[in-house]
mmCIF file of C-alpha atoms and ligand atoms in Angstrom:
data_model
loop_
_atom_site.group_PDB
_atom_site.id
_atom_site.type_symbol
_atom_site.label_atom_id
_atom_site.label_comp_id
_atom_site.label_asym_id
_atom_site.label_seq_id
_atom_site.Cartn_x
_atom_site.Cartn_y
_atom_site.Cartn_z
ATOM 1 C CA UNK A 3 114.693 106.535 67.265
ATOM 2 C CA UNK A 4 117.595 104.704 68.773
ATOM 3 C CA UNK A 5 121.175 105.433 67.748
ATOM 4 C CA UNK A 6 123.090 102.416 66.486
ATOM 5 C CA UNK A 7 124.460 99.890 68.948
ATOM 6 C CA UNK A 8 125.827 96.348 68.904
ATOM 7 C CA UNK A 9 124.440 93.541 71.064
ATOM 8 C CA UNK A 10 126.919 91.031 72.464
ATOM 9 C CA UNK A 11 125.716 87.766 73.930
ATOM 10 C CA UNK A 12 128.295 86.294 76.314
ATOM 11 C CA UNK A 13 127.872 82.669 77.337
ATOM 12 C CA UNK A 14 129.272 83.083 80.845
ATOM 13 C CA UNK A 15 129.536 85.639 83.641
ATOM 14 C CA UNK A 16 133.297 85.735 83.112
ATOM 15 C CA UNK A 17 132.875 86.583 79.438
ATOM 16 C CA UNK A 18 130.293 89.264 80.300
ATOM 17 C CA UNK A 19 132.544 90.987 82.820
ATOM 18 C CA UNK A 20 135.509 90.777 80.442
ATOM 19 C CA UNK A 21 133.400 92.522 77.793
ATOM 20 C CA UNK A 22 132.399 95.236 80.272
ATOM 21 C CA UNK A 23 136.048 95.758 81.196
ATOM 22 C CA UNK A 24 137.087 95.798 77.522
ATOM 23 C CA UNK A 25 134.501 98.325 76.275
ATOM 24 C CA UNK A 26 134.566 100.434 79.475
ATOM 25 C CA UNK A 27 131.994 103.279 79.562
ATOM 26 C CA UNK A 28 130.879 102.409 75.994
ATOM 27 C CA UNK A 29 129.111 99.286 77.303
ATOM 28 C CA UNK A 30 126.165 98.520 79.570
ATOM 29 C CA UNK A 31 124.577 95.310 80.811
ATOM 30 C CA UNK A 32 121.339 94.635 78.980
ATOM 31 C CA UNK A 33 118.718 92.466 80.728
ATOM 32 C CA UNK A 34 115.026 93.207 80.008
ATOM 33 C CA UNK A 35 115.799 96.672 78.649
ATOM 34 C CA UNK A 36 112.679 98.255 80.204
ATOM 35 C CA UNK A 37 114.765 101.067 81.712
ATOM 36 C CA UNK A 38 117.890 100.968 79.565
ATOM 37 C CA UNK A 39 116.283 101.073 76.120
ATOM 38 C CA UNK A 40 113.827 103.781 77.159
ATOM 39 C CA UNK A 41 116.692 105.930 78.477
ATOM 40 C CA UNK A 42 118.572 105.370 75.190
ATOM 41 C CA UNK A 43 115.502 106.080 73.101
ATOM 42 C CA UNK A 44 114.964 109.356 74.932
ATOM 43 C CA UNK A 45 118.669 110.103 74.379
ATOM 44 C CA UNK A 46 119.337 110.428 78.100
ATOM 45 C CA UNK A 47 122.248 108.070 77.584
ATOM 46 C CA UNK A 48 123.841 105.999 74.860
ATOM 47 C CA UNK A 49 125.922 102.819 74.862
ATOM 48 C CA UNK A 50 127.388 101.576 71.551
ATOM 49 C CA UNK A 51 127.771 98.097 73.125
ATOM 50 C CA UNK A 52 125.040 96.271 75.028
ATOM 51 C CA UNK A 53 126.047 93.135 76.906
ATOM 52 C CA UNK A 54 122.971 90.907 76.828
ATOM 53 C CA UNK A 55 123.210 88.583 79.847
ATOM 54 C CA UNK A 56 119.992 86.641 79.246
ATOM 55 C CA UNK A 57 121.731 83.634 77.669
ATOM 56 C CA UNK A 58 124.037 83.005 80.599
ATOM 57 C CA UNK A 59 123.123 79.727 82.281
ATOM 58 C CA UNK A 60 122.019 79.795 85.895
ATOM 59 C CA UNK A 61 120.922 83.426 86.025
ATOM 60 C CA UNK A 62 117.274 82.371 85.763
ATOM 61 C CA UNK A 63 117.308 79.854 88.634
ATOM 62 C CA UNK A 64 115.242 80.094 91.791
ATOM 63 C CA UNK A 65 116.468 77.691 94.488
ATOM 64 C CA UNK A 66 115.879 77.088 98.169
ATOM 65 C CA UNK A 67 118.646 75.770 100.422
ATOM 66 C CA UNK A 68 116.999 73.859 103.287
ATOM 67 C CA UNK A 69 120.139 73.783 105.397
ATOM 68 C CA UNK A 70 120.858 77.499 105.172
ATOM 69 C CA UNK A 71 117.144 78.345 104.994
ATOM 70 C CA UNK A 72 117.799 80.709 102.150
ATOM 71 C CA UNK A 73 116.092 81.458 98.846
ATOM 72 C CA UNK A 74 118.408 82.373 95.965
ATOM 73 C CA UNK A 75 117.082 84.187 92.934
ATOM 74 C CA UNK A 76 119.092 84.634 89.720
ATOM 75 C CA UNK A 77 119.437 88.251 88.580
ATOM 76 C CA UNK A 78 117.735 87.663 85.227
ATOM 77 C CA UNK A 79 114.572 86.321 86.843
ATOM 78 C CA UNK A 80 111.664 88.441 85.651
ATOM 79 C CA UNK A 81 109.100 89.980 87.970
ATOM 80 C CA UNK A 82 106.488 87.718 86.407
ATOM 81 C CA UNK A 83 108.572 84.593 87.247
ATOM 82 C CA UNK A 84 108.818 85.670 90.896
ATOM 83 C CA UNK A 85 105.117 86.419 91.054
ATOM 84 C CA UNK A 86 104.255 82.951 89.720
ATOM 85 C CA UNK A 87 106.936 80.796 91.356
ATOM 86 C CA UNK A 88 105.388 78.228 93.768
ATOM 87 C CA UNK A 89 108.674 78.244 95.712
ATOM 88 C CA UNK A 90 108.596 82.015 96.221
ATOM 89 C CA UNK A 91 104.895 81.873 97.069
ATOM 90 C CA UNK A 92 105.519 79.146 99.661
ATOM 91 C CA UNK A 93 108.617 80.658 101.302
ATOM 92 C CA UNK A 94 108.101 84.412 100.808
ATOM 93 C CA UNK A 95 104.428 85.108 100.091
ATOM 94 C CA UNK A 96 104.951 88.826 100.771
ATOM 95 C CA UNK A 97 107.543 88.970 97.979
ATOM 96 C CA UNK A 98 105.222 87.095 95.594
ATOM 97 C CA UNK A 99 102.390 89.552 96.382
ATOM 98 C CA UNK A 100 104.705 92.534 95.953
ATOM 99 C CA UNK A 101 105.895 91.261 92.576
ATOM 100 C CA UNK A 102 102.341 90.735 91.348
ATOM 101 C CA UNK A 103 101.727 94.485 91.723
ATOM 102 C CA UNK A 104 104.958 95.798 90.164
ATOM 103 C CA UNK A 105 104.277 98.014 87.141
ATOM 104 C CA UNK A 106 101.975 96.286 84.663
ATOM 105 C CA UNK A 107 102.000 92.829 83.132
ATOM 106 C CA UNK A 108 103.985 93.972 80.084
ATOM 107 C CA UNK A 109 106.824 95.351 82.221
ATOM 108 C CA UNK A 110 106.690 92.356 84.600
ATOM 109 C CA UNK A 111 106.995 89.912 81.696
ATOM 110 C CA UNK A 112 110.233 91.512 80.497
ATOM 111 C CA UNK A 113 111.783 93.422 83.427
ATOM 112 C CA UNK A 114 114.167 91.546 85.705
ATOM 113 C CA UNK A 115 114.840 91.726 89.415
ATOM 114 C CA UNK A 116 118.539 92.399 88.722
ATOM 115 C CA UNK A 117 117.723 95.282 86.380
ATOM 116 C CA UNK A 118 115.375 96.742 88.948
ATOM 117 C CA UNK A 119 118.042 96.705 91.683
ATOM 118 C CA UNK A 120 120.959 97.835 89.482
ATOM 119 C CA UNK A 121 119.012 100.778 88.042
ATOM 120 C CA UNK A 122 118.457 101.912 91.684
ATOM 121 C CA UNK A 123 115.440 103.995 90.785
ATOM 122 C CA UNK A 124 114.198 105.257 94.188
ATOM 123 C CA UNK A 125 110.647 103.932 93.697
ATOM 124 C CA UNK A 126 111.673 100.279 93.526
ATOM 125 C CA UNK A 127 109.326 97.927 95.383
ATOM 126 C CA UNK A 128 111.711 94.943 95.689
ATOM 127 C CA UNK A 129 114.588 97.130 96.965
ATOM 128 C CA UNK A 130 112.545 98.158 100.015
ATOM 129 C CA UNK A 131 111.378 94.667 101.006
ATOM 130 C CA UNK A 132 114.714 92.990 100.238
ATOM 131 C CA UNK A 133 116.510 95.553 102.438
ATOM 132 C CA UNK A 134 114.180 94.707 105.331
ATOM 133 C CA UNK A 135 114.799 90.998 104.703
ATOM 134 C CA UNK A 136 118.571 91.580 104.797
ATOM 135 C CA UNK A 137 119.177 90.081 101.344
ATOM 136 C CA UNK A 138 122.729 89.640 100.043
ATOM 137 C CA UNK A 139 123.861 90.302 96.486
ATOM 138 C CA UNK A 140 126.485 88.355 94.543
ATOM 139 C CA UNK A 141 128.441 90.477 92.067
ATOM 140 C CA UNK A 142 130.703 88.888 89.498
ATOM 141 C CA UNK A 143 133.734 90.442 87.798
ATOM 142 C CA UNK A 144 136.743 89.101 85.896
ATOM 143 C CA UNK A 145 138.721 89.173 89.157
ATOM 144 C CA UNK A 146 136.173 87.032 91.036
ATOM 145 C CA UNK A 147 132.985 87.220 93.028
ATOM 146 C CA UNK A 148 131.973 89.365 95.955
ATOM 147 C CA UNK A 149 129.002 89.254 98.235
ATOM 148 C CA UNK A 150 127.533 92.307 99.836
ATOM 149 C CA UNK A 151 124.513 93.157 101.981
ATOM 150 C CA UNK A 152 121.848 94.917 99.954
ATOM 151 C CA UNK A 153 121.919 97.809 102.445
ATOM 152 C CA UNK A 154 125.473 98.585 101.241
ATOM 153 C CA UNK A 155 124.502 98.321 97.578
ATOM 154 C CA UNK A 156 122.385 101.470 97.288
ATOM 155 C CA UNK A 157 124.738 104.405 97.730
ATOM 156 C CA UNK A 158 122.592 107.323 96.516
ATOM 157 C CA UNK A 159 120.026 108.470 93.985
ATOM 158 C CA UNK A 160 120.280 105.908 91.161
ATOM 159 C CA UNK A 161 123.757 105.017 92.411
ATOM 160 C CA UNK A 162 125.026 101.668 93.570
ATOM 161 C CA UNK A 163 128.239 100.085 94.834
ATOM 162 C CA UNK A 164 128.471 98.003 91.629
ATOM 163 C CA UNK A 165 131.698 98.547 89.760
ATOM 164 C CA UNK A 166 131.435 98.988 86.008
ATOM 165 C CA UNK A 167 132.807 95.536 85.155
ATOM 166 C CA UNK A 168 130.582 93.744 87.681
ATOM 167 C CA UNK A 169 127.450 91.807 86.817
ATOM 168 C CA UNK A 170 124.851 91.205 89.500
ATOM 169 C CA UNK A 171 124.471 87.422 89.421
ATOM 170 C CA UNK A 172 122.116 86.507 92.262
ATOM 171 C CA UNK A 173 120.162 87.698 95.259
ATOM 172 C CA UNK A 174 120.106 85.526 98.398
ATOM 173 C CA UNK A 175 117.239 86.025 100.828
ATOM 174 C CA UNK A 176 117.560 84.432 104.279
ATOM 175 C CA UNK A 177 114.364 83.086 105.779
ATOM 176 C CA UNK A 178 113.461 85.027 108.919
ATOM 177 C CA UNK A 179 113.407 83.163 112.254
ATOM 178 C CA UNK A 180 110.258 81.527 113.671
ATOM 179 C CA UNK A 181 107.527 83.864 114.975
ATOM 180 C CA UNK A 182 108.512 86.551 112.515
ATOM 181 C CA UNK A 183 105.947 88.487 110.548
ATOM 182 C CA UNK A 184 106.824 90.117 107.249
ATOM 183 C CA UNK A 185 104.694 92.791 105.589
ATOM 184 C CA UNK A 186 105.022 95.313 102.778
ATOM 185 C CA UNK A 187 102.618 98.179 102.164
ATOM 186 C CA UNK A 188 102.777 100.773 99.420
ATOM 187 C CA UNK A 189 100.745 103.705 98.186
ATOM 188 C CA UNK A 190 100.646 104.191 94.464
ATOM 189 C CA UNK A 191 99.251 107.131 92.504
ATOM 190 C CA UNK A 192 101.514 106.927 89.471
ATOM 191 C CA UNK A 193 103.188 104.027 87.677
ATOM 192 C CA UNK A 194 105.563 103.450 90.601
ATOM 193 C CA UNK A 195 104.903 103.674 94.334
ATOM 194 C CA UNK A 196 104.857 107.060 96.059
ATOM 195 C CA UNK A 197 105.538 105.657 99.532
ATOM 196 C CA UNK A 198 106.289 102.187 100.856
ATOM 197 C CA UNK A 199 107.247 100.546 104.143
ATOM 198 C CA UNK A 200 108.470 97.001 104.782
ATOM 199 C CA UNK A 201 108.333 95.542 108.302
ATOM 200 C CA UNK A 202 110.001 92.355 109.557
ATOM 201 C CA UNK A 203 109.086 91.803 113.212
ATOM 202 C CA UNK A 204 109.857 88.910 115.566
ATOM 203 C CA UNK A 205 107.676 88.264 118.612
ATOM 204 C CA UNK A 206 108.488 85.987 121.529
ATOM 205 C CA UNK A 207 106.168 85.403 124.469
ATOM 206 C CA UNK A 208 103.983 88.359 123.523
ATOM 207 C CA UNK A 209 106.852 90.866 123.228
ATOM 208 C CA UNK A 210 108.847 92.166 120.253
ATOM 209 C CA UNK A 211 112.386 90.798 120.218
ATOM 210 C CA UNK A 212 113.484 92.184 116.858
ATOM 211 C CA UNK A 213 112.236 94.671 114.268
ATOM 212 C CA UNK A 214 113.563 95.777 110.899
ATOM 213 C CA UNK A 215 111.641 98.674 109.397
ATOM 214 C CA UNK A 216 112.540 100.091 105.977
ATOM 215 C CA UNK A 217 110.945 103.005 104.134
ATOM 216 C CA UNK A 218 111.147 103.197 100.350
ATOM 217 C CA UNK A 219 110.138 105.541 97.513
ATOM 218 C CA UNK A 220 110.032 108.686 99.689
ATOM 219 C CA UNK A 221 113.782 109.346 99.706
ATOM 220 C CA UNK A 222 116.735 108.724 97.412
ATOM 221 C CA UNK A 223 117.095 105.054 98.371
ATOM 222 C CA UNK A 224 115.622 102.512 100.796
ATOM 223 C CA UNK A 225 116.276 103.552 104.395
ATOM 224 C CA UNK A 226 116.373 101.568 107.627
ATOM 225 C CA UNK A 227 114.606 103.412 110.434
ATOM 226 C CA UNK A 228 116.638 102.685 113.601
ATOM 227 C CA UNK A 229 114.617 104.961 115.895
ATOM 228 C CA UNK A 230 111.363 103.272 114.941
ATOM 229 C CA UNK A 231 112.995 99.860 115.346
ATOM 230 C CA UNK A 232 114.284 100.806 118.829
ATOM 231 C CA UNK A 233 110.834 102.033 119.821
ATOM 232 C CA UNK A 234 109.335 98.655 118.861
ATOM 233 C CA UNK A 235 111.985 96.367 120.400
ATOM 234 C CA UNK A 236 111.050 95.038 123.842
ATOM 235 C CA UNK A 237 107.469 96.282 123.649
ATOM 236 C CA UNK A 238 104.553 93.961 124.469
ATOM 237 C CA UNK A 239 102.315 93.499 121.428
ATOM 238 C CA UNK A 240 99.396 95.924 121.785
ATOM 239 C CA UNK A 241 96.878 97.296 119.343
ATOM 240 C CA UNK A 242 98.102 100.903 119.761
ATOM 241 C CA UNK A 243 101.716 100.038 118.971
ATOM 242 C CA UNK A 244 101.484 100.321 115.173
ATOM 243 C CA UNK A 245 100.140 103.886 115.421
ATOM 244 C CA UNK A 246 102.787 104.974 117.920
ATOM 245 C CA UNK A 247 105.553 103.498 115.737
ATOM 246 C CA UNK A 248 104.027 105.082 112.623
ATOM 247 C CA UNK A 249 104.255 108.534 114.229
ATOM 248 C CA UNK A 250 107.977 107.873 114.697
ATOM 249 C CA UNK A 251 108.296 106.841 111.035
ATOM 250 C CA UNK A 252 106.759 110.160 109.976
ATOM 251 C CA UNK A 253 109.299 112.083 112.077
ATOM 252 C CA UNK A 254 112.316 109.898 111.313
ATOM 253 C CA UNK A 255 112.094 109.247 107.584
ATOM 254 C CA UNK A 256 114.227 111.303 105.190
ATOM 255 C CA UNK A 257 112.312 112.554 102.193
ATOM 256 C CA UNK A 258 113.378 113.996 98.860
ATOM 257 C CA UNK A 259 111.239 116.600 97.094
ATOM 258 C CA UNK A 260 110.078 115.884 93.548
ATOM 259 C CA UNK A 261 107.751 117.347 90.950
ATOM 260 C CA UNK A 262 104.721 115.375 92.164
ATOM 261 C CA UNK A 263 104.521 115.361 95.978
ATOM 262 C CA UNK A 264 105.675 117.665 98.774
ATOM 263 C CA UNK A 265 107.970 116.309 101.472
ATOM 264 C CA UNK A 266 105.331 116.717 104.204
ATOM 265 C CA UNK A 267 102.831 114.736 102.101
ATOM 266 C CA UNK A 268 105.405 111.966 101.656
ATOM 267 C CA UNK A 269 105.974 111.859 105.444
ATOM 268 C CA UNK A 270 102.266 111.533 106.002
ATOM 269 C CA UNK A 271 102.022 108.743 103.426
ATOM 270 C CA UNK A 272 105.000 106.948 104.989
ATOM 271 C CA UNK A 273 103.194 107.133 108.326
ATOM 272 C CA UNK A 274 100.033 105.594 106.849
ATOM 273 C CA UNK A 275 101.689 102.731 104.976
ATOM 274 C CA UNK A 276 104.058 102.220 107.925
ATOM 275 C CA UNK A 277 101.155 101.764 110.351
ATOM 276 C CA UNK A 278 99.577 99.209 108.027
ATOM 277 C CA UNK A 279 102.842 97.315 107.500
ATOM 278 C CA UNK A 280 103.674 97.168 111.216
ATOM 279 C CA UNK A 281 100.136 96.083 112.159
ATOM 280 C CA UNK A 282 100.222 93.327 109.500
ATOM 281 C CA UNK A 283 103.692 92.114 110.534
ATOM 282 C CA UNK A 284 102.659 91.986 114.210
ATOM 283 C CA UNK A 285 99.522 90.073 113.301
ATOM 284 C CA UNK A 286 101.545 87.529 111.320
ATOM 285 C CA UNK A 287 104.293 87.266 113.946
ATOM 286 C CA UNK A 288 101.716 86.488 116.596
ATOM 287 C CA UNK A 289 100.706 83.438 114.570
ATOM 288 C CA UNK A 290 97.291 84.786 113.713
ATOM 289 C CA UNK A 291 97.760 83.626 110.138
ATOM 290 C CA UNK A 292 98.727 80.173 111.340
ATOM 291 C CA UNK A 293 102.313 79.946 110.017
ATOM 292 C CA UNK A 294 105.584 79.417 111.839
ATOM 293 C CA UNK A 295 106.459 82.604 110.102
ATOM 294 C CA UNK A 296 104.684 84.476 107.385
ATOM 295 C CA UNK A 297 107.346 85.913 105.159
HETATM 296 C C1 LIG B 327 106.032 101.745 83.112
HETATM 297 C C2 LIG B 327 106.905 101.200 84.226
HETATM 298 C C3 LIG B 327 106.372 101.016 85.499
HETATM 299 C C4 LIG B 327 107.165 100.525 86.531
HETATM 300 N N1 LIG B 327 106.613 100.331 87.770
HETATM 301 C C5 LIG B 327 107.360 99.803 88.767
HETATM 302 C C6 LIG B 327 106.807 99.534 90.047
HETATM 303 O O1 LIG B 327 105.615 99.739 90.309
HETATM 304 N N2 LIG B 327 107.629 99.020 90.996
HETATM 305 C C7 LIG B 327 108.941 98.733 90.752
HETATM 306 O O2 LIG B 327 109.653 98.257 91.630
HETATM 307 N N3 LIG B 327 109.491 98.968 89.525
HETATM 308 C C8 LIG B 327 108.731 99.474 88.548
HETATM 309 N N4 LIG B 327 109.281 99.688 87.302
HETATM 310 C C9 LIG B 327 110.704 99.358 87.115
HETATM 311 C C10 LIG B 327 110.875 97.928 86.581
HETATM 312 O O3 LIG B 327 110.793 97.055 87.647
HETATM 313 C C11 LIG B 327 112.218 97.887 85.937
HETATM 314 O O4 LIG B 327 112.074 98.636 84.754
HETATM 315 C C12 LIG B 327 112.762 96.503 85.570
HETATM 316 O O5 LIG B 327 112.769 95.589 86.615
HETATM 317 C C13 LIG B 327 114.198 96.710 85.103
HETATM 318 O O6 LIG B 327 114.708 95.458 84.678
HETATM 319 P P1 LIG B 327 115.305 95.259 83.216
HETATM 320 O O7 LIG B 327 115.736 93.848 83.173
HETATM 321 O O8 LIG B 327 114.362 95.701 82.172
HETATM 322 O O9 LIG B 327 116.540 96.243 83.293
HETATM 323 P P2 LIG B 327 117.366 96.917 82.100
HETATM 324 O O10 LIG B 327 116.588 98.042 81.526
HETATM 325 O O11 LIG B 327 117.871 95.873 81.170
HETATM 326 O O12 LIG B 327 118.596 97.488 82.947
HETATM 327 C C14 LIG B 327 118.422 98.513 83.898
HETATM 328 C C15 LIG B 327 119.810 98.958 84.397
HETATM 329 O O13 LIG B 327 120.424 97.947 85.182
HETATM 330 C C16 LIG B 327 121.637 97.460 84.556
HETATM 331 N N5 LIG B 327 121.582 96.010 84.751
HETATM 332 C C17 LIG B 327 120.540 95.182 84.439
HETATM 333 N N6 LIG B 327 120.778 93.933 84.890
HETATM 334 C C18 LIG B 327 121.996 93.958 85.461
HETATM 335 C C19 LIG B 327 122.794 92.967 86.105
HETATM 336 N N7 LIG B 327 122.371 91.706 86.310
HETATM 337 N N8 LIG B 327 124.029 93.323 86.561
HETATM 338 C C20 LIG B 327 124.465 94.601 86.402
HETATM 339 N N9 LIG B 327 123.745 95.589 85.831
HETATM 340 C C21 LIG B 327 122.525 95.265 85.367
HETATM 341 C C22 LIG B 327 121.577 97.937 83.120
HETATM 342 O O14 LIG B 327 122.867 98.137 82.572
HETATM 343 C C23 LIG B 327 120.805 99.247 83.274
HETATM 344 O O15 LIG B 327 121.653 100.268 83.714
HETATM 345 C C24 LIG B 327 108.518 100.191 86.276
HETATM 346 C C25 LIG B 327 109.070 100.381 84.991
HETATM 347 C C26 LIG B 327 108.279 100.876 83.977
HETATM 348 C C27 LIG B 327 108.880 101.052 82.603
#
């Protein structure tokens, strides 16, 4: 049973943030409700006022800016929309594949990308890949708009840099440079992933010029792995490289214990999915899948 609440349906981002400011802690943004309503039903939290942002124009757009080489996704886009969008499939096939395996079709048909990121549940698939892709988030409040790198958004376990009166409006994903391979690998035993690694690797003349490696699900939030990245940078592409880098992932990653898996098991899983992600990204960056880049 849910306690009583009122649903407000603002027509604009400004109106939504004004409502959040007006009701203060009594209000929450309501998108798909797949996390929010369950938490309210289980009486983990309660908000007498839900600000339903689904009617706000523009929050369901997916656009690609040729000049800036950037995909922009509205926050109320559902996982299922991302999975099926020809534009996402063409520009970021790894993201389309990731989305197709989020949760189950019922959750994907209702749950939004913005809700996923704002809830900051540590087992988020998109959070890990979007951190490796250096996405930027646009947050809207009554006092204006701000843009911040996704890496600065996740501040702790289910905590973000979003202020209470801010609505996440859009996510901008820059296209990686030429000769860059993008890969995401996860291991899933439960509803959500247990361990995941995203790799974005650029190769020039047979050597790695840039690497962004991010581990997700094993700790409190997505984490860049600078030691693993440094190990990869400058190295000639060789078949043993993914295993060597994966050993570093196992040693470098920070894990958080939970009721299901031990920390050493999570490290081992991060190593395994990390090796697969790095091998796949190197393969794609070397043009073996034929693209100028295979995001
Ligand atoms: C059974 C199940 C399995 C799942 N499996 C996976 C999985 O495998 N991988 C994965 O990544 N995720 C998984 N999820 C999480 C799923 O992706 C999220 O539940 C969904 O995306 C949340 O979106 P929503 O629109 O329903 O959010 P809501 O429930 O509406 O909101 C979630 C939170 O975010 C806030 N919020 C929502 N939108 C905004 C916004 N635009 N601006 C500011 N605040 C906002 C709300 O106030 C609330 O606090 C699973 C969830 C379930 C229930």
